[in-house]
């Protein structure tokens, strides 16, 4: 439904008008919330688990990647949260962006971002997750640079794009190496095979390293870029140059939690890589302390909220992980 909203607003936004575009996108998101609630009730309260295999996506030799979806407690929790927050942001944007002549384009970007977030959190394999991951990054660039006539918005969007590409390289490297050793990218098969590779090592340039540790660190580097942790964090404060609804939807509630989602989703791999777990804890603690010290002297309201995110996201992530 968000994708259909994006198509309609992109093709017929001028004909529908600002009010029509805003109302249409909000109605689509309201239906999404209703469907998400039904799914959340079925999965989380009735303890059901759903695999939806739509079609074969890639077939090349031994490589078989299907276009499918996984609906478990983690994905449905994220799906419901994203639906509610996206609906509220869409609704708030009607008033906040009401005087902007490009409101249909803005609402279409919000709908496209929501669609890619749904793809990210419901995918049942790493390649489909990477598709949603990259789509979210693209929408982030478009939304930060929405007021493209402002030089600061251009710089902030480019910074966000480049910083995320660094993290995405680590994620892609981890996925490729995982496929090289397991010959699969499906979550279910990968997590089942993980214990058998706990003590396996690989040699590069006469250096032996544990396979799962290397893969988990690469995956975590991807989450570092998307969640703006220490080292790849500079893009997030600059991204506040975008409209306030963008900051609320992307940089405080949904996209930046994709890194935490990735770590939790791949927790069956991290459990067999204790060194990677230690690396996650060190980076998370440094990020939280670093953000707290910045918050003591920050005088910009939007950037202060951004700093609070640094701490809250990883406290939430560690709590979910411990549970």
Coordinates of N, CA, C and O in Angstrom, one line a residue, residues 90-188:
X90 N 3.1 11.1 8.6 CA 2.3 11.5 7.4 C 1.2 12.5 7.8 O 1.0 13.5 7.2
X91 N 0.5 12.2 8.9 CA -0.6 13.1 9.4 C 0.0 14.4 9.8 O -0.6 15.5 9.5
X92 N 1.1 14.4 10.5 CA 1.7 15.7 11.0 C 2.2 16.5 9.8 O 2.1 17.7 9.9
X93 N 2.6 15.8 8.8 CA 3.2 16.6 7.6 C 2.1 17.4 6.9 O 2.4 18.3 6.2
X94 N 0.9 17.0 7.0 CA -0.2 17.7 6.4 C -0.2 19.2 6.8 O -0.3 20.1 6.0
X95 N 0.0 19.4 8.1 CA 0.0 20.7 8.7 C 1.4 21.4 8.6 O 1.5 22.6 8.2
X96 N 2.4 20.6 8.8 CA 3.8 21.2 8.8 C 4.2 21.6 7.4 O 4.8 22.7 7.3
X97 N 3.9 20.8 6.4 CA 4.3 21.1 5.1 C 3.1 21.6 4.2 O 3.2 21.6 3.0
X98 N 2.1 22.1 4.9 CA 0.9 22.5 4.2 C 1.1 23.6 3.2 O 0.4 23.7 2.2
X99 N 2.0 24.5 3.5 CA 2.3 25.7 2.6 C 3.3 25.4 1.6 O 3.6 26.2 0.7
X100 N 3.9 24.2 1.6 CA 5.0 23.9 0.6 C 4.3 23.5 -0.7 O 3.5 22.6 -0.7
X101 N 4.7 24.0 -1.8 CA 4.0 23.7 -3.1 C 4.4 22.3 -3.6 O 3.7 21.7 -4.4
X102 N 5.4 21.7 -3.0 CA 5.9 20.3 -3.4 C 5.4 19.3 -2.4 O 6.1 18.2 -2.2
X103 N 4.3 19.5 -1.7 CA 3.8 18.5 -0.7 C 3.6 17.1 -1.3 O 3.9 16.1 -0.7
X104 N 3.0 17.0 -2.5 CA 2.8 15.6 -3.1 C 4.1 14.9 -3.2 O 4.2 13.7 -3.0
X105 N 5.2 15.6 -3.7 CA 6.5 14.9 -3.8 C 7.0 14.5 -2.4 O 7.6 13.4 -2.3
X106 N 6.8 15.3 -1.4 CA 7.3 15.0 -0.1 C 6.5 13.7 0.5 O 7.1 12.8 1.0
X107 N 5.2 13.7 0.3 CA 4.4 12.6 0.8 C 4.8 11.3 0.0 O 4.8 10.2 0.6
X108 N 5.1 11.4 -1.3 CA 5.5 10.2 -2.0 C 6.8 9.7 -1.6 O 7.0 8.5 -1.5
X109 N 7.8 10.5 -1.2 CA 9.0 10.1 -0.6 C 8.8 9.4 0.7 O 9.4 8.3 1.0
X110 N 7.9 9.9 1.6 CA 7.6 9.3 2.8 C 7.0 7.9 2.6 O 7.4 6.9 3.3
X111 N 6.1 7.8 1.7 CA 5.5 6.5 1.4 C 6.5 5.5 0.8 O 6.5 4.3 1.2
X112 N 7.4 5.9 0.0 CA 8.5 5.0 -0.6 C 9.4 4.6 0.5 O 9.8 3.4 0.6
X113 N 9.8 5.5 1.4 CA 10.6 5.1 2.6 C 9.9 4.0 3.4 O 10.6 3.1 3.8
X114 N 8.7 4.2 3.7 CA 7.9 3.2 4.5 C 7.9 1.9 3.8 O 8.1 0.8 4.5
X115 N 7.7 1.9 2.5 CA 7.7 0.6 1.8 C 9.0 -0.1 1.9 O 9.1 -1.3 2.2
X116 N 10.2 0.6 1.7 CA 11.5 -0.1 1.8 C 11.8 -0.5 3.3 O 12.4 -1.5 3.5
X117 N 11.2 0.2 4.3 CA 11.4 -0.3 5.7 C 10.6 -1.6 5.9 O 11.1 -2.5 6.6
X118 N 9.5 -1.7 5.3 CA 8.7 -2.9 5.4 C 9.5 -4.1 4.7 O 9.5 -5.2 5.2
X119 N 10.1 -3.8 3.5 CA 10.9 -4.8 2.9 C 12.0 -5.3 3.8 O 12.4 -6.5 3.9
X120 N 12.7 -4.3 4.4 CA 13.8 -4.6 5.2 C 13.5 -5.5 6.4 O 14.2 -6.5 6.7
X121 N 12.4 -5.2 7.1 CA 12.1 -5.9 8.4 C 11.4 -7.2 8.2 O 11.3 -8.0 9.1
X122 N 10.8 -7.4 7.0 CA 10.1 -8.6 6.7 C 10.8 -9.6 5.8 O 10.2 -10.7 5.5
X123 N 12.0 -9.3 5.3 CA 12.7 -10.1 4.4 C 13.1 -11.4 5.1 O 13.4 -11.5 6.3
X124 N 13.2 -12.5 4.3 CA 13.6 -13.8 4.8 C 15.0 -14.2 4.3 O 15.4 -15.4 4.5
X125 N 15.7 -13.3 3.7 CA 17.1 -13.6 3.3 C 17.9 -12.3 3.2 O 17.3 -11.2 3.2
X126 N 19.2 -12.4 3.2 CA 20.1 -11.3 3.3 C 20.0 -10.4 2.0 O 20.2 -9.2 2.2
X127 N 19.8 -11.0 0.9 CA 19.8 -10.2 -0.3 C 18.6 -9.3 -0.4 O 18.6 -8.1 -0.7
X128 N 17.4 -9.8 0.0 CA 16.2 -9.0 0.1 C 16.3 -7.9 1.1 O 15.9 -6.8 1.0
X129 N 16.9 -8.3 2.3 CA 17.2 -7.3 3.3 C 18.1 -6.2 2.8 O 17.9 -5.0 3.1
X130 N 19.1 -6.6 2.0 CA 20.0 -5.6 1.5 C 19.3 -4.6 0.5 O 19.6 -3.4 0.4
X131 N 18.3 -5.2 -0.2 CA 17.5 -4.3 -1.1 C 16.8 -3.3 -0.3 O 16.8 -2.1 -0.7
X132 N 16.1 -3.7 0.7 CA 15.4 -2.7 1.6 C 16.4 -1.8 2.2 O 16.1 -0.6 2.4
X133 N 17.5 -2.3 2.6 CA 18.6 -1.5 3.3 C 19.0 -0.3 2.3 O 19.1 0.8 2.8
X134 N 19.3 -0.6 1.1 CA 19.7 0.4 0.1 C 18.6 1.3 -0.2 O 18.8 2.5 -0.4
X135 N 17.4 0.8 -0.3 CA 16.2 1.6 -0.6 C 16.0 2.7 0.5 O 15.7 3.8 0.2
X136 N 16.2 2.3 1.7 CA 16.0 3.2 2.8 C 17.1 4.3 2.7 O 16.8 5.5 3.0
X137 N 18.3 3.9 2.4 CA 19.4 4.9 2.2 C 19.1 5.9 1.1 O 19.3 7.1 1.2
X138 N 18.5 5.4 0.0 CA 18.1 6.3 -1.1 C 17.1 7.3 -0.7 O 17.2 8.5 -1.0
X139 N 16.0 6.8 0.0 CA 15.0 7.7 0.5 C 15.5 8.7 1.5 O 15.0 9.8 1.5
X140 N 16.4 8.3 2.3 CA 17.0 9.2 3.3 C 17.7 10.3 2.5 O 17.5 11.5 2.9
X141 N 18.4 10.0 1.5 CA 19.0 11.1 0.7 C 18.0 12.0 0.1 O 18.2 13.2 0.1
X142 N 16.9 11.5 -0.5 CA 15.9 12.3 -1.1 C 15.2 13.2 -0.1 O 14.9 14.3 -0.4
X143 N 15.0 12.7 1.1 CA 14.2 13.4 2.1 C 15.1 14.5 2.7 O 14.6 15.6 3.0
X144 N 16.3 14.2 3.0 CA 17.2 15.2 3.6 C 17.4 16.3 2.6 O 17.5 17.5 2.9
X145 N 17.5 16.0 1.3 CA 17.8 17.0 0.2 C 16.5 17.5 -0.4 O 16.4 17.9 -1.5
X146 N 15.4 17.4 0.4 CA 14.1 17.8 -0.2 C 14.1 19.3 -0.6 O 13.6 19.6 -1.7
X147 N 14.6 20.1 0.3 CA 14.8 21.5 0.0 C 16.1 21.7 -0.7 O 17.1 22.2 -0.2
X148 N 16.2 21.2 -2.0 CA 17.5 21.1 -2.7 C 18.1 22.4 -3.0 O 19.3 22.4 -3.5
X149 N 17.4 23.5 -2.9 CA 17.9 24.8 -3.2 C 18.8 25.3 -2.1 O 19.5 26.3 -2.3
X150 N 18.8 24.7 -1.0 CA 19.6 25.1 0.2 C 21.0 24.3 0.1 O 21.0 23.1 0.0
X151 N 22.1 25.1 0.2 CA 23.4 24.4 0.1 C 23.6 23.5 1.2 O 24.2 22.4 1.0
X152 N 23.2 23.9 2.4 CA 23.5 23.0 3.6 C 22.7 21.7 3.5 O 23.2 20.6 3.9
X153 N 21.5 21.7 2.9 CA 20.8 20.5 2.7 C 21.5 19.6 1.7 O 21.6 18.3 1.8
X154 N 22.1 20.2 0.6 CA 22.8 19.4 -0.3 C 24.0 18.7 0.3 O 24.3 17.5 0.1
X155 N 24.8 19.4 1.1 CA 25.9 18.9 1.8 C 25.6 17.8 2.8 O 26.2 16.7 2.8
X156 N 24.5 18.0 3.5 CA 24.1 17.0 4.5 C 23.6 15.7 3.8 O 23.9 14.6 4.3
X157 N 22.9 15.8 2.7 CA 22.4 14.7 2.0 C 23.6 13.9 1.4 O 23.6 12.6 1.5
X158 N 24.6 14.6 0.8 CA 25.8 13.9 0.3 C 26.6 13.2 1.4 O 27.1 12.1 1.3
X159 N 26.7 13.9 2.6 CA 27.4 13.3 3.7 C 26.7 12.0 4.2 O 27.4 11.0 4.4
X160 N 25.4 12.1 4.3 CA 24.6 10.9 4.7 C 24.8 9.7 3.7 O 25.0 8.6 4.1
X161 N 24.8 10.1 2.4 CA 24.9 9.0 1.4 C 26.3 8.4 1.4 O 26.4 7.2 1.4
X162 N 27.4 9.2 1.6 CA 28.7 8.6 1.6 C 29.0 7.8 2.8 O 29.6 6.7 2.8
X163 N 28.6 8.3 4.0 CA 28.8 7.6 5.2 C 28.1 6.3 5.2 O 28.6 5.3 5.7
X164 N 26.8 6.3 4.7 CA 26.1 5.0 4.7 C 26.7 4.0 3.7 O 26.6 2.8 3.9
X165 N 27.3 4.5 2.6 CA 28.0 3.6 1.7 C 29.1 2.9 2.3 O 29.4 1.8 2.0
X166 N 29.8 3.6 3.2 CA 30.9 2.9 3.9 C 30.4 1.7 4.7 O 31.0 0.6 4.7
X167 N 29.4 2.0 5.5 CA 28.8 0.9 6.3 C 28.2 -0.2 5.4 O 28.3 -1.4 5.7
X168 N 27.6 0.2 4.3 CA 26.9 -0.8 3.4 C 28.0 -1.7 2.7 O 27.7 -2.9 2.4
X169 N 29.2 -1.2 2.5 CA 30.2 -2.0 2.0 C 30.6 -3.2 3.0 O 30.8 -4.3 2.6
X170 N 30.6 -2.8 4.3 CA 30.8 -3.9 5.3 C 29.7 -4.9 5.3 O 30.0 -6.1 5.4
X171 N 28.5 -4.4 5.2 CA 27.3 -5.3 5.2 C 27.4 -6.2 4.0 O 27.2 -7.5 4.1
X172 N 27.7 -5.7 2.8 CA 27.7 -6.5 1.6 C 28.9 -7.5 1.7 O 28.7 -8.6 1.2
X173 N 30.0 -7.1 2.2 CA 31.1 -8.0 2.4 C 30.8 -9.2 3.3 O 31.1 -10.3 3.0
X174 N 30.1 -8.9 4.4 CA 29.6 -10.0 5.3 C 28.7 -10.9 4.6 O 28.8 -12.1 4.8
X175 N 27.7 -10.4 3.8 CA 26.8 -11.2 3.1 C 27.5 -12.1 2.1 O 27.2 -13.3 2.0
X176 N 28.4 -11.5 1.3 CA 29.1 -12.3 0.3 C 30.0 -13.4 0.9 O 30.0 -14.5 0.4
X177 N 30.6 -13.1 2.0 CA 31.5 -14.1 2.6 C 30.6 -15.2 3.3 O 31.0 -16.3 3.3
X178 N 29.5 -14.8 3.8 CA 28.5 -15.8 4.4 C 28.0 -16.7 3.3 O 27.9 -17.9 3.5
X179 N 27.8 -16.2 2.1 CA 27.3 -17.0 1.0 C 28.5 -17.9 0.5 O 28.3 -19.1 0.1
X180 N 29.7 -17.4 0.6 CA 30.9 -18.2 0.1 C 31.1 -19.4 0.9 O 31.4 -20.5 0.4
X181 N 30.8 -19.3 2.2 CA 31.1 -20.5 3.1 C 29.9 -21.4 3.3 O 30.0 -22.6 3.5
X182 N 28.6 -20.8 3.2 CA 27.4 -21.6 3.4 C 26.6 -21.9 2.2 O 25.7 -22.8 2.2
X183 N 26.9 -21.2 1.1 CA 26.2 -21.4 -0.2 C 24.7 -21.1 0.0 O 23.8 -21.7 -0.7
X184 N 24.3 -20.2 0.9 CA 22.9 -19.8 1.0 C 22.9 -18.4 1.7 O 23.8 -18.0 2.3
X185 N 21.8 -17.7 1.4 CA 21.6 -16.4 2.1 C 20.3 -16.4 2.9 O 19.9 -15.3 3.4
X186 N 19.6 -17.5 2.9 CA 18.3 -17.6 3.7 C 18.6 -17.6 5.2 O 19.5 -18.2 5.6
X187 N 17.8 -16.8 5.9 CA 18.0 -16.7 7.4 C 17.9 -18.1 8.0 O 18.7 -18.5 8.9
X188 N 16.8 -18.8 7.7 CA 16.6 -20.1 8.4 C 17.7 -21.0 8.2 O 18.1 -21.7 9.2

